[in-house]
PDB file of C-alpha atoms (C1' of nucleotides) in Angstrom:
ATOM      1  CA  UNK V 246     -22.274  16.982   2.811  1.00 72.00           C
ATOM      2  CA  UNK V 247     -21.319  18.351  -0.784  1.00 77.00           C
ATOM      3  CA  UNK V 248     -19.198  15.671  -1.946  1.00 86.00           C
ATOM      4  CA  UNK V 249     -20.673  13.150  -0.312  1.00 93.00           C
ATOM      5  CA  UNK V 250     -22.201  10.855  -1.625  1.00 85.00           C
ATOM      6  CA  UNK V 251     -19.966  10.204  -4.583  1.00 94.00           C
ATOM      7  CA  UNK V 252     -21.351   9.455  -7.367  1.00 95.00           C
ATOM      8  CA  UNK V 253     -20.438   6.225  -9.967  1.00 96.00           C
ATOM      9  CA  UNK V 254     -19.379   4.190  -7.121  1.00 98.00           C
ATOM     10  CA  UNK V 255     -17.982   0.484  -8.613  1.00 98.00           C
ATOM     11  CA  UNK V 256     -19.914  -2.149  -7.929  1.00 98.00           C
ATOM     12  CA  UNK V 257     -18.900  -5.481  -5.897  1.00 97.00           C
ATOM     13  CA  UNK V 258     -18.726  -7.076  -9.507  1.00 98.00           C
ATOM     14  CA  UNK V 259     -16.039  -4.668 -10.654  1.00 98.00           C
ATOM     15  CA  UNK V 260     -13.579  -5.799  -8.104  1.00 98.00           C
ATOM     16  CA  UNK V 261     -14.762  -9.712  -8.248  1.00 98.00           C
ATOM     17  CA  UNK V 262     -13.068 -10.263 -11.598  1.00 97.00           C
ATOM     18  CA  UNK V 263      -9.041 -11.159 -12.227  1.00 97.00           C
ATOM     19  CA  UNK V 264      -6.574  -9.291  -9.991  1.00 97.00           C
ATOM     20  CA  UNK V 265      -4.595  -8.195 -12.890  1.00 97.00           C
ATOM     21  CA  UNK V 266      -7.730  -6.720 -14.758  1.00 97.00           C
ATOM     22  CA  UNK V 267      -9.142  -4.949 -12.390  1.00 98.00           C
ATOM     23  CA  UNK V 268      -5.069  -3.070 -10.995  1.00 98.00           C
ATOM     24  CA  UNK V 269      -4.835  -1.804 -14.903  1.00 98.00           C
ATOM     25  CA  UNK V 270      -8.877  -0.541 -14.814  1.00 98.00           C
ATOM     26  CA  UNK V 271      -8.269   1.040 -11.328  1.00 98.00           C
ATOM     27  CA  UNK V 272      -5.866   3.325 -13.043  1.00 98.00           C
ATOM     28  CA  UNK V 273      -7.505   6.663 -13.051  1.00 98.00           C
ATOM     29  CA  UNK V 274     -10.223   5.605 -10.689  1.00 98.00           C
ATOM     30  CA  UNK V 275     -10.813   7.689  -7.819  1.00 98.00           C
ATOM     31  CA  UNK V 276     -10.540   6.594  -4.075  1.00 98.00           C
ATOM     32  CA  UNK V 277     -13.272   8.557  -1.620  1.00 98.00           C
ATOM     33  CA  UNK V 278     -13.099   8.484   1.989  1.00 97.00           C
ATOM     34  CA  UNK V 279     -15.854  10.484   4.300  1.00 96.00           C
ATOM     35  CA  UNK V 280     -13.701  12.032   6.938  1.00 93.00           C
ATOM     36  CA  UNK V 281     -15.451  13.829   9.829  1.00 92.00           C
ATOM     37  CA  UNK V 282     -14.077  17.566   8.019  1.00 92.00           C
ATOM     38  CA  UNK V 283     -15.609  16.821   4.879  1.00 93.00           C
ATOM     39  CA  UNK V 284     -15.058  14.393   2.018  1.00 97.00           C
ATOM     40  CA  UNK V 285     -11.255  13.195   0.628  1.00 97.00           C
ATOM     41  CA  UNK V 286     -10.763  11.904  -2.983  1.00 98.00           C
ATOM     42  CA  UNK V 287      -7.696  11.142  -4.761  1.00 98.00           C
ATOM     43  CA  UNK V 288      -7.052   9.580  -8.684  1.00 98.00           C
ATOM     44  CA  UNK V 289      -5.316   6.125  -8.245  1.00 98.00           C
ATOM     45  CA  UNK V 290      -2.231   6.644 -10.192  1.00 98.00           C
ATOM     46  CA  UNK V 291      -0.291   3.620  -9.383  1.00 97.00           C
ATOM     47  CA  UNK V 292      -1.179  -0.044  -7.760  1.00 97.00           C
ATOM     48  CA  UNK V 293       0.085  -3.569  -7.137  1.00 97.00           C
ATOM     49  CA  UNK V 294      -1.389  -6.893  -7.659  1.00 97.00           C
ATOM     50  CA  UNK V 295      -1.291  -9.152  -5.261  1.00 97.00           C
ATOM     51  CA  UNK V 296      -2.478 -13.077  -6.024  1.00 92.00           C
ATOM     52  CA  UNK V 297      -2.791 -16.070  -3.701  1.00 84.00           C
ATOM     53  CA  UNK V 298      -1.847 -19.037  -6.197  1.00 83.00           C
ATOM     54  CA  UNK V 299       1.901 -19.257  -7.111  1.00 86.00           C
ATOM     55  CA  UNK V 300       2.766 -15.350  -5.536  1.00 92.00           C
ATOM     56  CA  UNK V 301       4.997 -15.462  -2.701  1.00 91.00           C
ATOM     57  CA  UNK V 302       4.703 -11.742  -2.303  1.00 94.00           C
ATOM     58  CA  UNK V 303       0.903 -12.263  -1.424  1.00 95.00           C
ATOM     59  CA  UNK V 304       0.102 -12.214   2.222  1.00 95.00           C
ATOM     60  CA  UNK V 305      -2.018 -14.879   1.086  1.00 95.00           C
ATOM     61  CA  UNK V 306       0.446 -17.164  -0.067  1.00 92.00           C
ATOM     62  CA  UNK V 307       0.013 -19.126   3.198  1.00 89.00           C
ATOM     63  CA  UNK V 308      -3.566 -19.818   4.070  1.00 91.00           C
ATOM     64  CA  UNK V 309      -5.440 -17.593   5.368  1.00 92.00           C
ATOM     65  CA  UNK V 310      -4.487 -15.935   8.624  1.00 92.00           C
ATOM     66  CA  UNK V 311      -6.217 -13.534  11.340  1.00 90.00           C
ATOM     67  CA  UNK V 312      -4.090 -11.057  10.167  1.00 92.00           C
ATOM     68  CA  UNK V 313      -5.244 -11.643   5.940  1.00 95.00           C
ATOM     69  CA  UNK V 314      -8.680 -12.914   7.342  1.00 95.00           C
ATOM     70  CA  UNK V 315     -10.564  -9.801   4.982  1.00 96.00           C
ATOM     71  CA  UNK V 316      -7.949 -10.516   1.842  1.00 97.00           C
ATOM     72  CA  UNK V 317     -10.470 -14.001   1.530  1.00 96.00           C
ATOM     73  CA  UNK V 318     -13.381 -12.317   2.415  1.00 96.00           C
ATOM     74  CA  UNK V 319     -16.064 -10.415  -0.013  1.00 97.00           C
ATOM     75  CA  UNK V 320     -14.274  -8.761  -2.862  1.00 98.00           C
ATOM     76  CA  UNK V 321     -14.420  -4.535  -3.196  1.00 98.00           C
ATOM     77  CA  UNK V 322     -13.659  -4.307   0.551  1.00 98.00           C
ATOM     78  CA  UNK V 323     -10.660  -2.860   2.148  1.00 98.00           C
ATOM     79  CA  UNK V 324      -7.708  -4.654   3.297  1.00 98.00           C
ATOM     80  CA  UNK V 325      -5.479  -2.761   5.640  1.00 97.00           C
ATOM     81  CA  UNK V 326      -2.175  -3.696   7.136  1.00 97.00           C
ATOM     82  CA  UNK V 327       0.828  -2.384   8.959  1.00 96.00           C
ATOM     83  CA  UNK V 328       4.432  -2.468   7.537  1.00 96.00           C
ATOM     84  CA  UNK V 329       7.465  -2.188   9.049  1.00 95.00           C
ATOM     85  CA  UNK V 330       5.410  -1.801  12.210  1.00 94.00           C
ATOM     86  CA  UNK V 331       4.735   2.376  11.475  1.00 94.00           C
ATOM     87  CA  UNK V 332       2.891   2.687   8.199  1.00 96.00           C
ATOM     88  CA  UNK V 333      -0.386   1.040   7.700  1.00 97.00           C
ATOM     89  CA  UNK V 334      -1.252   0.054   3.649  1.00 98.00           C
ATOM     90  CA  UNK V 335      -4.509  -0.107   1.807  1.00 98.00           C
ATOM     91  CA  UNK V 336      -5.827  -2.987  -0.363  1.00 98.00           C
ATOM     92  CA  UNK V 337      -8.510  -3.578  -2.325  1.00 98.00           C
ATOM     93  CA  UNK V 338      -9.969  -7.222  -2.292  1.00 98.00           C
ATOM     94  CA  UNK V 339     -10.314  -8.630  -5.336  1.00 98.00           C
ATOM     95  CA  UNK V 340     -11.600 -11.890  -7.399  1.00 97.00           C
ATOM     96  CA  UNK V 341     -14.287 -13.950  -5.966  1.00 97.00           C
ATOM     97  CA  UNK V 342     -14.434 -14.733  -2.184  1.00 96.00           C
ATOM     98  CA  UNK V 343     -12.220 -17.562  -0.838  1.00 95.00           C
ATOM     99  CA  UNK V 344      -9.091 -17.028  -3.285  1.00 95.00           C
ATOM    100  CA  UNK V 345      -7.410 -14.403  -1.499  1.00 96.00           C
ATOM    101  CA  UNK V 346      -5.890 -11.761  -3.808  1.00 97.00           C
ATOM    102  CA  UNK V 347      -5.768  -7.794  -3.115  1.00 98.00           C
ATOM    103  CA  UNK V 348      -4.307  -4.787  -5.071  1.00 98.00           C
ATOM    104  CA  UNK V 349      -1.878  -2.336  -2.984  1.00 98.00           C
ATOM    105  CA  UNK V 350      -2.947   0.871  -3.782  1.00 98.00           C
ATOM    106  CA  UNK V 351       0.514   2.910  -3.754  1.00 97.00           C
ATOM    107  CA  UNK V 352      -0.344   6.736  -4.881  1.00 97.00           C
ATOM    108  CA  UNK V 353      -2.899   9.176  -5.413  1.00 98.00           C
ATOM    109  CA  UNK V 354      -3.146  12.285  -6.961  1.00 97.00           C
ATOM    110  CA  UNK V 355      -5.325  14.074  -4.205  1.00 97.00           C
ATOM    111  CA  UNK V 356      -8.057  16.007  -5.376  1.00 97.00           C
ATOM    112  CA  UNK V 357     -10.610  16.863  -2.791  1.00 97.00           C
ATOM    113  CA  UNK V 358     -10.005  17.780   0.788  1.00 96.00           C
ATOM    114  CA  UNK V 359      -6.386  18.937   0.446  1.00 96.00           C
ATOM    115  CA  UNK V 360      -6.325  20.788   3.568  1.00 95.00           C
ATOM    116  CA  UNK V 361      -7.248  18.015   5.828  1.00 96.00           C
ATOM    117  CA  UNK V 362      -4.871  16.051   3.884  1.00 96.00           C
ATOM    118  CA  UNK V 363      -2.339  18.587   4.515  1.00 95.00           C
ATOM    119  CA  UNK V 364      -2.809  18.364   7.985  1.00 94.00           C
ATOM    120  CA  UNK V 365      -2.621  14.830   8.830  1.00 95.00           C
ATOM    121  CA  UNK V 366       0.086  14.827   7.035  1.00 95.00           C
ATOM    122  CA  UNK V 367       2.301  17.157   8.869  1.00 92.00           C
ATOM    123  CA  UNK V 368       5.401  16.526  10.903  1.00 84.00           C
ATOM    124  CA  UNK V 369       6.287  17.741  14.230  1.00 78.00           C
ATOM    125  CA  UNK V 370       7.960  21.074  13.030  1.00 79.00           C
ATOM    126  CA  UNK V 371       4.855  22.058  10.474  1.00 79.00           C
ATOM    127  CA  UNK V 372       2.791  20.946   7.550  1.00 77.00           C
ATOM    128  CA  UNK V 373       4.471  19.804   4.238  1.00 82.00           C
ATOM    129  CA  UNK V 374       5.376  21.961   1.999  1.00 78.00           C
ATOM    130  CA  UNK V 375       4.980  19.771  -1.338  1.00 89.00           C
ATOM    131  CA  UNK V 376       2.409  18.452  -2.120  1.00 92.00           C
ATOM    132  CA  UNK V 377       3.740  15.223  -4.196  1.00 93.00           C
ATOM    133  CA  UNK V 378       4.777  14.578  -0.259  1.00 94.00           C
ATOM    134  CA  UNK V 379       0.893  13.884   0.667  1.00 96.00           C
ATOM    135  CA  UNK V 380      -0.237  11.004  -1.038  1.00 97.00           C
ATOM    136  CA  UNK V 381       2.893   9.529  -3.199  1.00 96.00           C
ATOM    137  CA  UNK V 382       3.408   6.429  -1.230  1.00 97.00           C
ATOM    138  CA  UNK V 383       1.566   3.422   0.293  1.00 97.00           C
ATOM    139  CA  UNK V 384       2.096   4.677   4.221  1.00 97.00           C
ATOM    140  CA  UNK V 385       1.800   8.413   3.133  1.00 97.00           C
ATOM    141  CA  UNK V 386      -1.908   8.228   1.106  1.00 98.00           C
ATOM    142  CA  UNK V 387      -3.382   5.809   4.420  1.00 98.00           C
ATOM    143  CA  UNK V 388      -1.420   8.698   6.773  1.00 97.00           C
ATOM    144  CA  UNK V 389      -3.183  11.328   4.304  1.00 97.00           C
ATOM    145  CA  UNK V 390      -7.092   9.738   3.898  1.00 98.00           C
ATOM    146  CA  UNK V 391      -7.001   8.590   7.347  1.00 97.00           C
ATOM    147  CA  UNK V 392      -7.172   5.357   6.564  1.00 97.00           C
ATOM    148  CA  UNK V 393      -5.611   2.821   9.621  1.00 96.00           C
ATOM    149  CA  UNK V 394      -6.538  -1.174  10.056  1.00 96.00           C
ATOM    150  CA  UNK V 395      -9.948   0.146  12.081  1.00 95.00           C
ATOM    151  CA  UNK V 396     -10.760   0.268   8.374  1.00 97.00           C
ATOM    152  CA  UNK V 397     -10.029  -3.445   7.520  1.00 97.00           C
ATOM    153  CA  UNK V 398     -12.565  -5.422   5.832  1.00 97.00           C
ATOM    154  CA  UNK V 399     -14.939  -2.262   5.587  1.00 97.00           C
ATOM    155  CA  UNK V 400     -16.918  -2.311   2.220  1.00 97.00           C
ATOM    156  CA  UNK V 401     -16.061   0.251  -0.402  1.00 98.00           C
ATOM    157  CA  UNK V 402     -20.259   0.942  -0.656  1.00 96.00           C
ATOM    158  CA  UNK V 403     -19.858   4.459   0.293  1.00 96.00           C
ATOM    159  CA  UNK V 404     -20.631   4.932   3.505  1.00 96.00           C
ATOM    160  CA  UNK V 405     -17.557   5.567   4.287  1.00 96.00           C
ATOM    161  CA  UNK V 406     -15.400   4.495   1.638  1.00 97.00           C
ATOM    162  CA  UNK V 407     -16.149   4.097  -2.094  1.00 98.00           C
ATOM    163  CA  UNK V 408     -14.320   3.754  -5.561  1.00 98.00           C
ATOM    164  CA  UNK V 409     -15.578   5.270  -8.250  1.00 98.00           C
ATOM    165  CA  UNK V 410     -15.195   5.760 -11.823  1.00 98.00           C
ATOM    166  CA  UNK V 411     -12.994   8.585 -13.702  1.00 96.00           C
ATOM    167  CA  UNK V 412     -11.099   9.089 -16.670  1.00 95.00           C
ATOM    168  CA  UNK V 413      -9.919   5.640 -18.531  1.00 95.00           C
ATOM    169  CA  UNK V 414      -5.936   5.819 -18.311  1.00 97.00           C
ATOM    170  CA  UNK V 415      -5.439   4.779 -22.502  1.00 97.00           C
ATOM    171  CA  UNK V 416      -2.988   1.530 -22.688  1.00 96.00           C
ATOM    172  CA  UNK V 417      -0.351   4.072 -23.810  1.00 96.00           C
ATOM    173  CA  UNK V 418       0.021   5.773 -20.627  1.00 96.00           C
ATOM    174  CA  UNK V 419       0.580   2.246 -18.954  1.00 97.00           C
ATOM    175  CA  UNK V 420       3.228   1.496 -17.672  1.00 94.00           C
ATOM    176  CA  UNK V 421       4.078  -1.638 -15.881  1.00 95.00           C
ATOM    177  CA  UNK V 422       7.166  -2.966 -13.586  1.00 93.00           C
ATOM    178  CA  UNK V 423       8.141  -5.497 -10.867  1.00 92.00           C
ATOM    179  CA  UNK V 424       6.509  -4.962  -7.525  1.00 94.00           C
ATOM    180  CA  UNK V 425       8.550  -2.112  -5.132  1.00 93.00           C
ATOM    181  CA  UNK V 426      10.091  -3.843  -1.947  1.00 90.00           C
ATOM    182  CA  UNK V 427       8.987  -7.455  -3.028  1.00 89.00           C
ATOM    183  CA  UNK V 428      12.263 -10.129  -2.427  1.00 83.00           C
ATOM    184  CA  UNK V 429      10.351 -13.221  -4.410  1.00 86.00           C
ATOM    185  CA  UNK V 430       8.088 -12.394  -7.546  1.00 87.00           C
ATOM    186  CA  UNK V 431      10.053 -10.096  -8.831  1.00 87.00           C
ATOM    187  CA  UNK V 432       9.810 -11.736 -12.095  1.00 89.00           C
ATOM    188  CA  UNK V 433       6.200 -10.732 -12.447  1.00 92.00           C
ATOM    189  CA  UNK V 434       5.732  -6.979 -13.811  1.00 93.00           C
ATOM    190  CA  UNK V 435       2.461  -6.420 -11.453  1.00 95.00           C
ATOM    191  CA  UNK V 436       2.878  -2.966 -10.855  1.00 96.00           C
ATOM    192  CA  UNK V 437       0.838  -0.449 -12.454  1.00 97.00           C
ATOM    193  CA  UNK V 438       1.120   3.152 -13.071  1.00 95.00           C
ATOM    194  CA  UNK V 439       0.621   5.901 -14.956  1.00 96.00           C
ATOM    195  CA  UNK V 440       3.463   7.477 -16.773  1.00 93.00           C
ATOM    196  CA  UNK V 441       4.778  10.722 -16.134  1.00 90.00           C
ATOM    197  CA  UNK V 442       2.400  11.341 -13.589  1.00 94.00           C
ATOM    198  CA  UNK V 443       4.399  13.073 -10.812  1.00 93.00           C
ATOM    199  CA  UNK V 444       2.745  11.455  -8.410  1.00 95.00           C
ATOM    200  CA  UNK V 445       3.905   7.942  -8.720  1.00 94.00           C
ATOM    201  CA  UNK V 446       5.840   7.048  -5.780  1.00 90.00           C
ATOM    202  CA  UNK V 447       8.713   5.830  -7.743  1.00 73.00           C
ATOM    203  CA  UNK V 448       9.960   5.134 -10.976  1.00 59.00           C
ATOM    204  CA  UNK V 449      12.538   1.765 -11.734  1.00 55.00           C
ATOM    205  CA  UNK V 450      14.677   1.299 -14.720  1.00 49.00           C
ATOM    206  CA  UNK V 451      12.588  -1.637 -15.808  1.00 50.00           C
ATOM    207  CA  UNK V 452       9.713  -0.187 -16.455  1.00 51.00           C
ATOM    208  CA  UNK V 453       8.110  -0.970 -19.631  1.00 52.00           C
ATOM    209  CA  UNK V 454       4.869   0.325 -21.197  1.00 49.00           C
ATOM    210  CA  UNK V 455       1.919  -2.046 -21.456  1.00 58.00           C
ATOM    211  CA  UNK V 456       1.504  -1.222 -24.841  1.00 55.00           C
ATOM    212  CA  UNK V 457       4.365  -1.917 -27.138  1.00 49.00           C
ATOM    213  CA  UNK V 458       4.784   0.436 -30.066  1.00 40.00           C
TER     214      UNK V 458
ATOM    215  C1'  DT D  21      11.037 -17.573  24.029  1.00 62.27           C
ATOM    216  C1'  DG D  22      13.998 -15.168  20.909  1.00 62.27           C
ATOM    217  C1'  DC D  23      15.542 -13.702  16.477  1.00 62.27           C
ATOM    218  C1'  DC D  24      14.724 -12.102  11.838  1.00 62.27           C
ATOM    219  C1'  DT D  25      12.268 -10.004   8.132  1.00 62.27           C
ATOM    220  C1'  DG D  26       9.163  -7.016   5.872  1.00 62.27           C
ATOM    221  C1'  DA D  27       4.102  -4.707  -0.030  1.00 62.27           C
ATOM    222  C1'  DT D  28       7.992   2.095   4.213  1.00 62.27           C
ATOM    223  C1'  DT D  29       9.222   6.575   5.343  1.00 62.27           C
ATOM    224  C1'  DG D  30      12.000  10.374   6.787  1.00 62.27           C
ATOM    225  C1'  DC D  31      16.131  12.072   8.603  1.00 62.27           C
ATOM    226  C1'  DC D  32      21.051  11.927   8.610  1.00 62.27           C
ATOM    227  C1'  DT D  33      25.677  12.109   6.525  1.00 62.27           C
TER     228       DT D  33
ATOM    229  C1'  DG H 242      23.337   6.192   0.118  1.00 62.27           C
ATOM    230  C1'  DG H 243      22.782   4.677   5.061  1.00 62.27           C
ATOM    231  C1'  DC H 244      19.862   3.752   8.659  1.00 62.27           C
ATOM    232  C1'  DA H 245      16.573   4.094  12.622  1.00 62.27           C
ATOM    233  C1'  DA H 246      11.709   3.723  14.045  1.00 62.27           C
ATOM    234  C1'  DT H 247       8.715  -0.079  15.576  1.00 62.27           C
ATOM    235  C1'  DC H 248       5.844  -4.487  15.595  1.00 62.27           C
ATOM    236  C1'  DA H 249       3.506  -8.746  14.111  1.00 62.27           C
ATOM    237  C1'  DG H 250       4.146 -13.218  12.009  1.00 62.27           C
ATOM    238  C1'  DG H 251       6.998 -17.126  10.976  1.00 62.27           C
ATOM    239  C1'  DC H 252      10.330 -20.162  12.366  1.00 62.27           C
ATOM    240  C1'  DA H 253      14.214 -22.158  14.890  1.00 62.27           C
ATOM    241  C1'  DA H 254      15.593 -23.689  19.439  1.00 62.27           C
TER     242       DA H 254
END
DNA sequence: TGCCTGATTGCCT
DNA sequence: GGCAATCAGGCAA
């Protein structure tokens, strides 16, 4: 395989530090997924944190659960989930095993493997025309990597699924807001993204830039 | 057991 | 801007 494996692939110690830390340094990271036609990569472009203590947003904020079993397991392994009862969502566990904290990975700006993309992401009367369509959302970049819960708890070690390293997103094109869809921690600006790029799922009127000037 | 809600999306008006 | 699709977990009864 050409693409495969990736190379740079982060480390079980890059995703076993504070939840916070490691949603701003995922920025610009790229997510890889081996898919039986070829290799899919997209740049993370926008992510939510996602804490045990004191978040009531967390799936975690209970105990853990069969359901949020892999959000206490080993950190830098997947997390998957279905919403709404339709769209499944991808995590990345972080901080040290036990605490239970994950970040939501919510857009991608794809980059390898469009076509397959493409493809899975096509709706009963054709494929989709825009692009932005594949991957800017939570449901749509799982739909578009092929990502679904057979995929929770699976290491990102890259044998089938890594992170790797890109281009460090400078503090200036930070921006951060209140979690999308959340009804308690709103308070908390725990969404990341990078500004202006078109493939952020969706911008709010709050959002501020991480680095005031 | 039954009802309600949710880290969403896409189609409809 | 409204709303259906669709289902698992939490909670009341």
């Amino acid at each position: 395989m050409r693409d495969w494996p990736p190379t740079s692939i982060l480390p079980m110690s890059f995703f076993a530090r504070p939840t916070l830390e490691v949603a701003r340094d995922l920025l610009g990271c790229i997510l890889w997924i081996l898919d039986p036609r070829g290799a899919l990569s997209g740049k993370i472009v926008e992510v939510e944190a996602y804490h045990q203590f004191e978040d009531p947003a967390s799936h975690s904020a209970m105990g853990p659960r069969p359901r949020n079993a892999s959000m206490f397991g080993e950190p830098g392994r997947l997390y998957v989930y279905r919403i709404y009862g339709i769209h499944d969502c991808v995590n990345i566990v972080t901080e040290p095993q036990g605490i239970g904290a994950a970040i939501l990975i919510r857009a991608l700006e794809p980059l390898t493997g469009l076509t397959v993309m493409r493809e899975r992401r096509s709706r009963p009367d054709g494929p989709l025309e825009r692009i932005r369509d594949l991957t800017s959302g939570p449901g749509r970049l799982a739909q578009a990597m092929g990502i679904d819960r057979s995929d929770d708890g699976r290491p990102l070690d890259g044998n089938r699924v890594a992170v790797c390293a890109g281009n460090p997103v400078p503090d200036t094109e930070v921006c951060t807001t209140p979690r999308i869809g959340v009804s308690r921690g709103r308070e908390h600006p725990w969404r990341f993204c990078v500004q202006g790029n078109p493939f952020v799922s969706r911008s709010i009127p709050t959002t501020i830039p991480i680095h005031s000037h």
